Coordinates of C-alpha atoms in Angstrom, one line a residue:
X1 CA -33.0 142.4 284.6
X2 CA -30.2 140.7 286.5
X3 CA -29.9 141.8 290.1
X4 CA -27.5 141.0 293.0
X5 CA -30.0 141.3 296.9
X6 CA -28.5 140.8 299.8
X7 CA -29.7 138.5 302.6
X8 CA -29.7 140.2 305.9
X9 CA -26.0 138.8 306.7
X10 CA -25.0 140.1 303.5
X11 CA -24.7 136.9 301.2
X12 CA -25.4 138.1 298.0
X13 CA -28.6 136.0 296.3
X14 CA -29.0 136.2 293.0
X15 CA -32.7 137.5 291.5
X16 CA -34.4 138.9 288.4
X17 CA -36.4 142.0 288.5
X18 CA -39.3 142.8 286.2
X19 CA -39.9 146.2 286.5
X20 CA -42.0 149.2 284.7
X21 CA -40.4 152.5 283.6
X22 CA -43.1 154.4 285.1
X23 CA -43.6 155.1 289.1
X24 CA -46.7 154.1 290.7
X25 CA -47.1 153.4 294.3
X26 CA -50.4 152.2 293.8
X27 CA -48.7 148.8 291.6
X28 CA -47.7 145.5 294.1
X29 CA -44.6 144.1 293.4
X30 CA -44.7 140.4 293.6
X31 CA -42.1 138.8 295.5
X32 CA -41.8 134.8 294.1
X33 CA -40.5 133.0 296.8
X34 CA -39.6 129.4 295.1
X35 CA -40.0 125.8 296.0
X36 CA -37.3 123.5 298.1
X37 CA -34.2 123.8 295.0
X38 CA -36.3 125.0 292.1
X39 CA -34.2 127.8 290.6
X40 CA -36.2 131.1 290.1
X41 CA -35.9 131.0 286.3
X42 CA -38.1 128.0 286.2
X43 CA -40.7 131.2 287.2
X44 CA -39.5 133.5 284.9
X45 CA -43.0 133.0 282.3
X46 CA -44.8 133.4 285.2
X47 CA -43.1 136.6 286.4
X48 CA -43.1 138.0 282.8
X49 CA -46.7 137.1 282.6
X50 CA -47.4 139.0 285.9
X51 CA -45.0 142.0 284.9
X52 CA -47.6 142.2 281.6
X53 CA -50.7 142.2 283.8
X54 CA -49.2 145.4 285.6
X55 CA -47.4 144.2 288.2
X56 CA -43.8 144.5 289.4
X57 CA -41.9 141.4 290.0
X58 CA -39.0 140.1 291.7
X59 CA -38.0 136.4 292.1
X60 CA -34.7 135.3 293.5
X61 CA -32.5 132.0 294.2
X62 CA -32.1 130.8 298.0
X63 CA -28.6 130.6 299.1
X64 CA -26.9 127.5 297.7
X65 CA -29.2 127.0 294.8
X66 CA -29.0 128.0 291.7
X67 CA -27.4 131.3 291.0
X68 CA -26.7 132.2 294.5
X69 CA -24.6 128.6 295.0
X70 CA -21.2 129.1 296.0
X71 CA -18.4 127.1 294.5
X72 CA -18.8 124.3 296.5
X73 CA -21.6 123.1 298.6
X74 CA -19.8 120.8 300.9
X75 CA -19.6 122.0 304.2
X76 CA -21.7 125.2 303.1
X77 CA -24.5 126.1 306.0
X78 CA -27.2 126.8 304.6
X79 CA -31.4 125.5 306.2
X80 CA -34.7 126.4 305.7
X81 CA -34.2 129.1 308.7
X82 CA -31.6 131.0 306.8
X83 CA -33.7 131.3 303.9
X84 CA -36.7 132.7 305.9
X85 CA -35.2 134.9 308.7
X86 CA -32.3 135.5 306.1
X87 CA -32.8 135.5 302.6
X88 CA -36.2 136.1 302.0
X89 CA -35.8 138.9 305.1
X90 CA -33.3 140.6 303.1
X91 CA -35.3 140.3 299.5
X92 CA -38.4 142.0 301.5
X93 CA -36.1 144.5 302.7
X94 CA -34.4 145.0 299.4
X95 CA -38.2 145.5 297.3
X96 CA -39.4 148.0 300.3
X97 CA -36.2 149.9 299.6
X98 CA -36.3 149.5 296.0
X99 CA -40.3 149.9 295.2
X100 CA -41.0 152.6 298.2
X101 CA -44.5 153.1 298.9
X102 CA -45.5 150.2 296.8
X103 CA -47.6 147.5 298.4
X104 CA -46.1 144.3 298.5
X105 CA -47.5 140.5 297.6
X106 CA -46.0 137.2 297.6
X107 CA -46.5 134.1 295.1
X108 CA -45.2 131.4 297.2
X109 CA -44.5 127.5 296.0
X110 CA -44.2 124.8 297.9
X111 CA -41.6 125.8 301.0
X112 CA -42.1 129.4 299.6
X113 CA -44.9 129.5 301.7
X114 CA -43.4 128.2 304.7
X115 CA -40.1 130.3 304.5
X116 CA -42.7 133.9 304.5
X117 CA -43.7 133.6 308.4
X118 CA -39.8 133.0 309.7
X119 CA -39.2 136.5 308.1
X120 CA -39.1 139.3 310.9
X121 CA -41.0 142.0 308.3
X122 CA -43.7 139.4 306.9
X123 CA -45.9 142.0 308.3
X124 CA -45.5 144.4 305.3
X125 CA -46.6 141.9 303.3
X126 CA -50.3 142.9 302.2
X127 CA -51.1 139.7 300.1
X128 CA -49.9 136.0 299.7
X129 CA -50.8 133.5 297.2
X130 CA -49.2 130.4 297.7
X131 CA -49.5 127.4 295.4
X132 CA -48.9 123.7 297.3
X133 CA -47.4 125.3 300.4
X134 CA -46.0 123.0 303.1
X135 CA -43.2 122.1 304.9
X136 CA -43.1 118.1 304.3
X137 CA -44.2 116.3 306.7
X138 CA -44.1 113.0 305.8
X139 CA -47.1 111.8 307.3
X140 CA -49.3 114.1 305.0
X141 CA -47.9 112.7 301.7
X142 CA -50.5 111.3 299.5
X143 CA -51.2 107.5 300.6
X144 CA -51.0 105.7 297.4
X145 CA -47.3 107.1 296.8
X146 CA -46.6 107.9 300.6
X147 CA -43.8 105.1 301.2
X148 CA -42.0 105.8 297.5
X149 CA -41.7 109.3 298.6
X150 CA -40.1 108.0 302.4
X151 CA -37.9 106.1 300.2
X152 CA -36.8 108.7 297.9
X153 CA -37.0 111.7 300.3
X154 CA -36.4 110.4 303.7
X155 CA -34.1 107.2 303.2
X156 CA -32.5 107.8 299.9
X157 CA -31.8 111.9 300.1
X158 CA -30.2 112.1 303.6
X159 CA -28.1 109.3 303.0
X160 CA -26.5 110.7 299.4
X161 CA -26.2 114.0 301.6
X162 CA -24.0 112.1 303.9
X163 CA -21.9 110.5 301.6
X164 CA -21.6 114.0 299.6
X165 CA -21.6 116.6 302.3
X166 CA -24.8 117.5 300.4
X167 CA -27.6 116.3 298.2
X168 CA -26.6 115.5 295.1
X169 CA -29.7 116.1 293.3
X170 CA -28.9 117.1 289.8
X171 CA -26.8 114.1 289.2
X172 CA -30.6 111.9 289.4
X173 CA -32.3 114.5 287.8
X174 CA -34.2 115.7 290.7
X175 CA -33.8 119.0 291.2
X176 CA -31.0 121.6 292.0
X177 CA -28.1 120.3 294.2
X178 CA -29.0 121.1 297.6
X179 CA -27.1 122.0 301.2
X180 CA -27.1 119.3 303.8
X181 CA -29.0 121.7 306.4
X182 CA -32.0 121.7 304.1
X183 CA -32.2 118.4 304.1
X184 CA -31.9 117.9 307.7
X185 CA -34.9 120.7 307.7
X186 CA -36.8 118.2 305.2
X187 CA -36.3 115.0 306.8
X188 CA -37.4 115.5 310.8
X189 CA -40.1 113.7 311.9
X190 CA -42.6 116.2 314.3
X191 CA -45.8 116.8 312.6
X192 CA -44.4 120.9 314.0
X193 CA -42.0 122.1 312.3
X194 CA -39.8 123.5 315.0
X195 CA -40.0 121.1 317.1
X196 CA -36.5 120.1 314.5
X197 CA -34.7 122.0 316.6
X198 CA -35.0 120.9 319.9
X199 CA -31.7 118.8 319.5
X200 CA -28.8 118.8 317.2
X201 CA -26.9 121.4 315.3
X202 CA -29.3 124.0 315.0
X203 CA -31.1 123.5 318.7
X204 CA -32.8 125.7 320.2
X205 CA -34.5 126.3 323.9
X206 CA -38.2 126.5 324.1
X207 CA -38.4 129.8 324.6
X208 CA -36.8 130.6 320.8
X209 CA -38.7 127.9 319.4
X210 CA -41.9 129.2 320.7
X211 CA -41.0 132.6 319.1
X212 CA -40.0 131.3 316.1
X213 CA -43.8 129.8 316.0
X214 CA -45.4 132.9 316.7
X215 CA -43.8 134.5 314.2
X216 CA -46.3 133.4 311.7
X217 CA -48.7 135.7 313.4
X218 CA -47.1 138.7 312.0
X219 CA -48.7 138.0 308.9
X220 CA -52.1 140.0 308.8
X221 CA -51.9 140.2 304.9
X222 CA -54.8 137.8 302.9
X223 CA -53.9 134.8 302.0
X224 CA -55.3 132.1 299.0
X225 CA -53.7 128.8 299.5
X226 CA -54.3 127.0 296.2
X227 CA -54.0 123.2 296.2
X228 CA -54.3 120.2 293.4
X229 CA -55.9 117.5 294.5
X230 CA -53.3 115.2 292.7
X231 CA -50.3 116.5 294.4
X232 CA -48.8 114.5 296.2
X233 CA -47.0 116.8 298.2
X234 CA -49.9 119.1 298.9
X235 CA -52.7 117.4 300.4
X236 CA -55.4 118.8 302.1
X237 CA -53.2 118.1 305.6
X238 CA -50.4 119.7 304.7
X239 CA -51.9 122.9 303.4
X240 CA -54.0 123.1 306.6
X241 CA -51.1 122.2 308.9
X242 CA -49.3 125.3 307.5
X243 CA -52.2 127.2 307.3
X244 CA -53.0 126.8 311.2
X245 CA -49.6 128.8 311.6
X246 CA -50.7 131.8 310.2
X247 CA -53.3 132.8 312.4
X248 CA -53.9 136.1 311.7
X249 CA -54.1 135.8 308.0
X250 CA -57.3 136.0 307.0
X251 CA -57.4 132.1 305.2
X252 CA -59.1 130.7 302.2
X253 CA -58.0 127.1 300.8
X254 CA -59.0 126.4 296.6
X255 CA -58.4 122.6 296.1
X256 CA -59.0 122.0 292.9
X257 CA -59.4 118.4 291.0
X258 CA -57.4 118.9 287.5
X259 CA -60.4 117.5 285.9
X260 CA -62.5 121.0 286.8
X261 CA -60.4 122.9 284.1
X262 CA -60.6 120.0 281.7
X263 CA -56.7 118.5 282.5
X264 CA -56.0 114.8 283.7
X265 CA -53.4 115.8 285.5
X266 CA -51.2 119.2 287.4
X267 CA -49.4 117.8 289.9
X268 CA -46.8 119.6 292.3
X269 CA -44.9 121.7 289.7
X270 CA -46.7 122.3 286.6
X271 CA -48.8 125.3 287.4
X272 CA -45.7 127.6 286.7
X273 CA -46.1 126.0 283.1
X274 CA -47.1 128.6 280.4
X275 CA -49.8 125.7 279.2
X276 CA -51.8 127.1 281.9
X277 CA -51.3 130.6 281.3
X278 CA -54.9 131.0 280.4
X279 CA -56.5 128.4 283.1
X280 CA -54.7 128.5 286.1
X281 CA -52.8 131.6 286.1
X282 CA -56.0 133.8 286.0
X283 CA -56.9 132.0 289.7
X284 CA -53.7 133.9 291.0
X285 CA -54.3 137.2 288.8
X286 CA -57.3 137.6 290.6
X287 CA -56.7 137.2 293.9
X288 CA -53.5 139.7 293.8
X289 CA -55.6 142.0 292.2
X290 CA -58.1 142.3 293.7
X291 CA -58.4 139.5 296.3
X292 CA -61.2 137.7 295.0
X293 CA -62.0 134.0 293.8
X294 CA -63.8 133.8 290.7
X295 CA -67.5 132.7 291.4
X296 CA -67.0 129.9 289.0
X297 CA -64.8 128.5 291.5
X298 CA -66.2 129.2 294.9
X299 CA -67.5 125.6 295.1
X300 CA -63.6 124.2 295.2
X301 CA -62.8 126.5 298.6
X302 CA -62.6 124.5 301.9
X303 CA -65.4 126.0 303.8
X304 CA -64.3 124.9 307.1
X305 CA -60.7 124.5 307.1
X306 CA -59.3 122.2 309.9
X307 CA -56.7 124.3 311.0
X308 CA -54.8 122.8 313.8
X309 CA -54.3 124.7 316.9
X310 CA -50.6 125.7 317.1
X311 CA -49.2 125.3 320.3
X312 CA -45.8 125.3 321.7

């Protein structure tokens, strides 16, 4: 089902809602929150494949992507901020009002699991399971492909977004055509994600960006982080530098080598593939059912992760 949710300043987002006839306020609803310009119907398998395990489901475009794009994206505002504290705000708001009384989980890719501790009610949120979450900082890109990705993300992206008045993606086949704030989010160079704002458009004074941090505390709600150890994007780093923001969560970190469940290769994207439907989808099944890692698997989780102290 099509569905139009507000953001918390009222731009309407565009989502998809898979939802059972019956009541039950015993059933989550899932909330997919999607990766940097991935449109949420790259999810939809996934969501339908949750929906037939029991579960409620609602996944949604960020402002400026996909179905919730305006006309034109040059000189539309739109950064990593406003789809935490905004969009995703406003989707959590909407699914409380919507599902009432039902508890409520989050399957987060990528930036999804970034953009769930800027939102004001990530409290309510009683389970996360996030899949190669990060915020892209460059230094934690895999080393073998580390300077191709500077080139293509942090040389090559921000200077098309200049010359466009935003990032052009589509037109190389990247991924959806995306607003020049986000990219500005992408491309800073602090190993702390707001320390971005300490000068430019979008500055802030210590204070706010020491709140903004702590935010991530509000989270109290379990969290699996699931990585691939051939992604380049999520390497062990980055999933523990996000990790370290979310104190409160109760933590665990699976990084698994493609070659445990017999593939060469996964990647960054392809776990929302349907080819996986009966190998990797069961890890995330699990732990929003019942919050568990399969035995089979317990030798993959990070014992000790080195979270790094957050500090402002």
């Amino acid at each position: 089902m099509q569905a139009s949710i507000p953001a918390t300043d009222g731009y309407p987002l565009r989502g998809r809602v898979w939802r059972h006839s019956d009541s039950d306020p015993q059933r989550p609803v899932v909330i997919v929150n999607p990766a940097t310009s991935v449109r949420c119907d790259y999810y939809a398998r996934f969501a339908d494949y949750l929906h037939r395990q029991g579960f409620d489901v609602v996944c949604y475009d960020y402002r400026g992507i996909g179905g919730s794009r305006p006309a034109s994206l040059r000189g539309f505002h739109a950064s990593w901020l406003d789809w935490g504290r905004l969009d995703f705000e406003g989707v959590l708001r909407w699914s409380a009002a919507r599902f009432p009384g039902q508890p409520l989980q989050v399957v987060a890719h990528s930036v999804g699991g970034f953009l769930i501790g800027l939102a004001p009610s990530c409290g309510q949120v009683q389970r996360v399971f996030s899949m190669g979450a990060q915020f892209a900082h460059w230094r934690d890109y895999d080393r073998q492909r580390r300077l191709g990705m500077l080139f293509k993300w942090h040389v090559a992206m921000p200077t098309l977004s200049r010359l466009f008045g935003y990032f052009p993606a589509k037109r190389l086949g990247w991924m959806e055509d995306t607003p020049t704030g986000v990219v500005r989010d992408w491309t800073h160079r602090s190993p702390r994600f707001e320390d971005a704002y300490r000068r430019g458009p979008q500055a802030m004074p210590a204070t706010e960006r020491k709140t903004l941090a702590e935010g991530f505390a509000h989270l109290h709600g379990a969290t699996l982080a699931l990585s691939i150890t051939d992604d380049e994007f999520g390497t062990r780093a980055a999933i523990e530098r996000l990790l370290a923001y979310y104190r409160n969560s109760p933590r665990q970190h699976l990084r698994l080598p493609p070659q445990a469940l017999g593939f060469e290769a996964i990647g960054h994207f392809a776990f929302f593939h349907s080819r996986f439907q009966d190998s990797l989808w069961p890890i995330a099944l699990r732990w929003l059912r019942d919050g568990r890692v399969d035995d089979s698997l317990s030798v993959y989780l990070v014992k000790e992760p080195q979270h790094q102290p957050v500090t402002c």
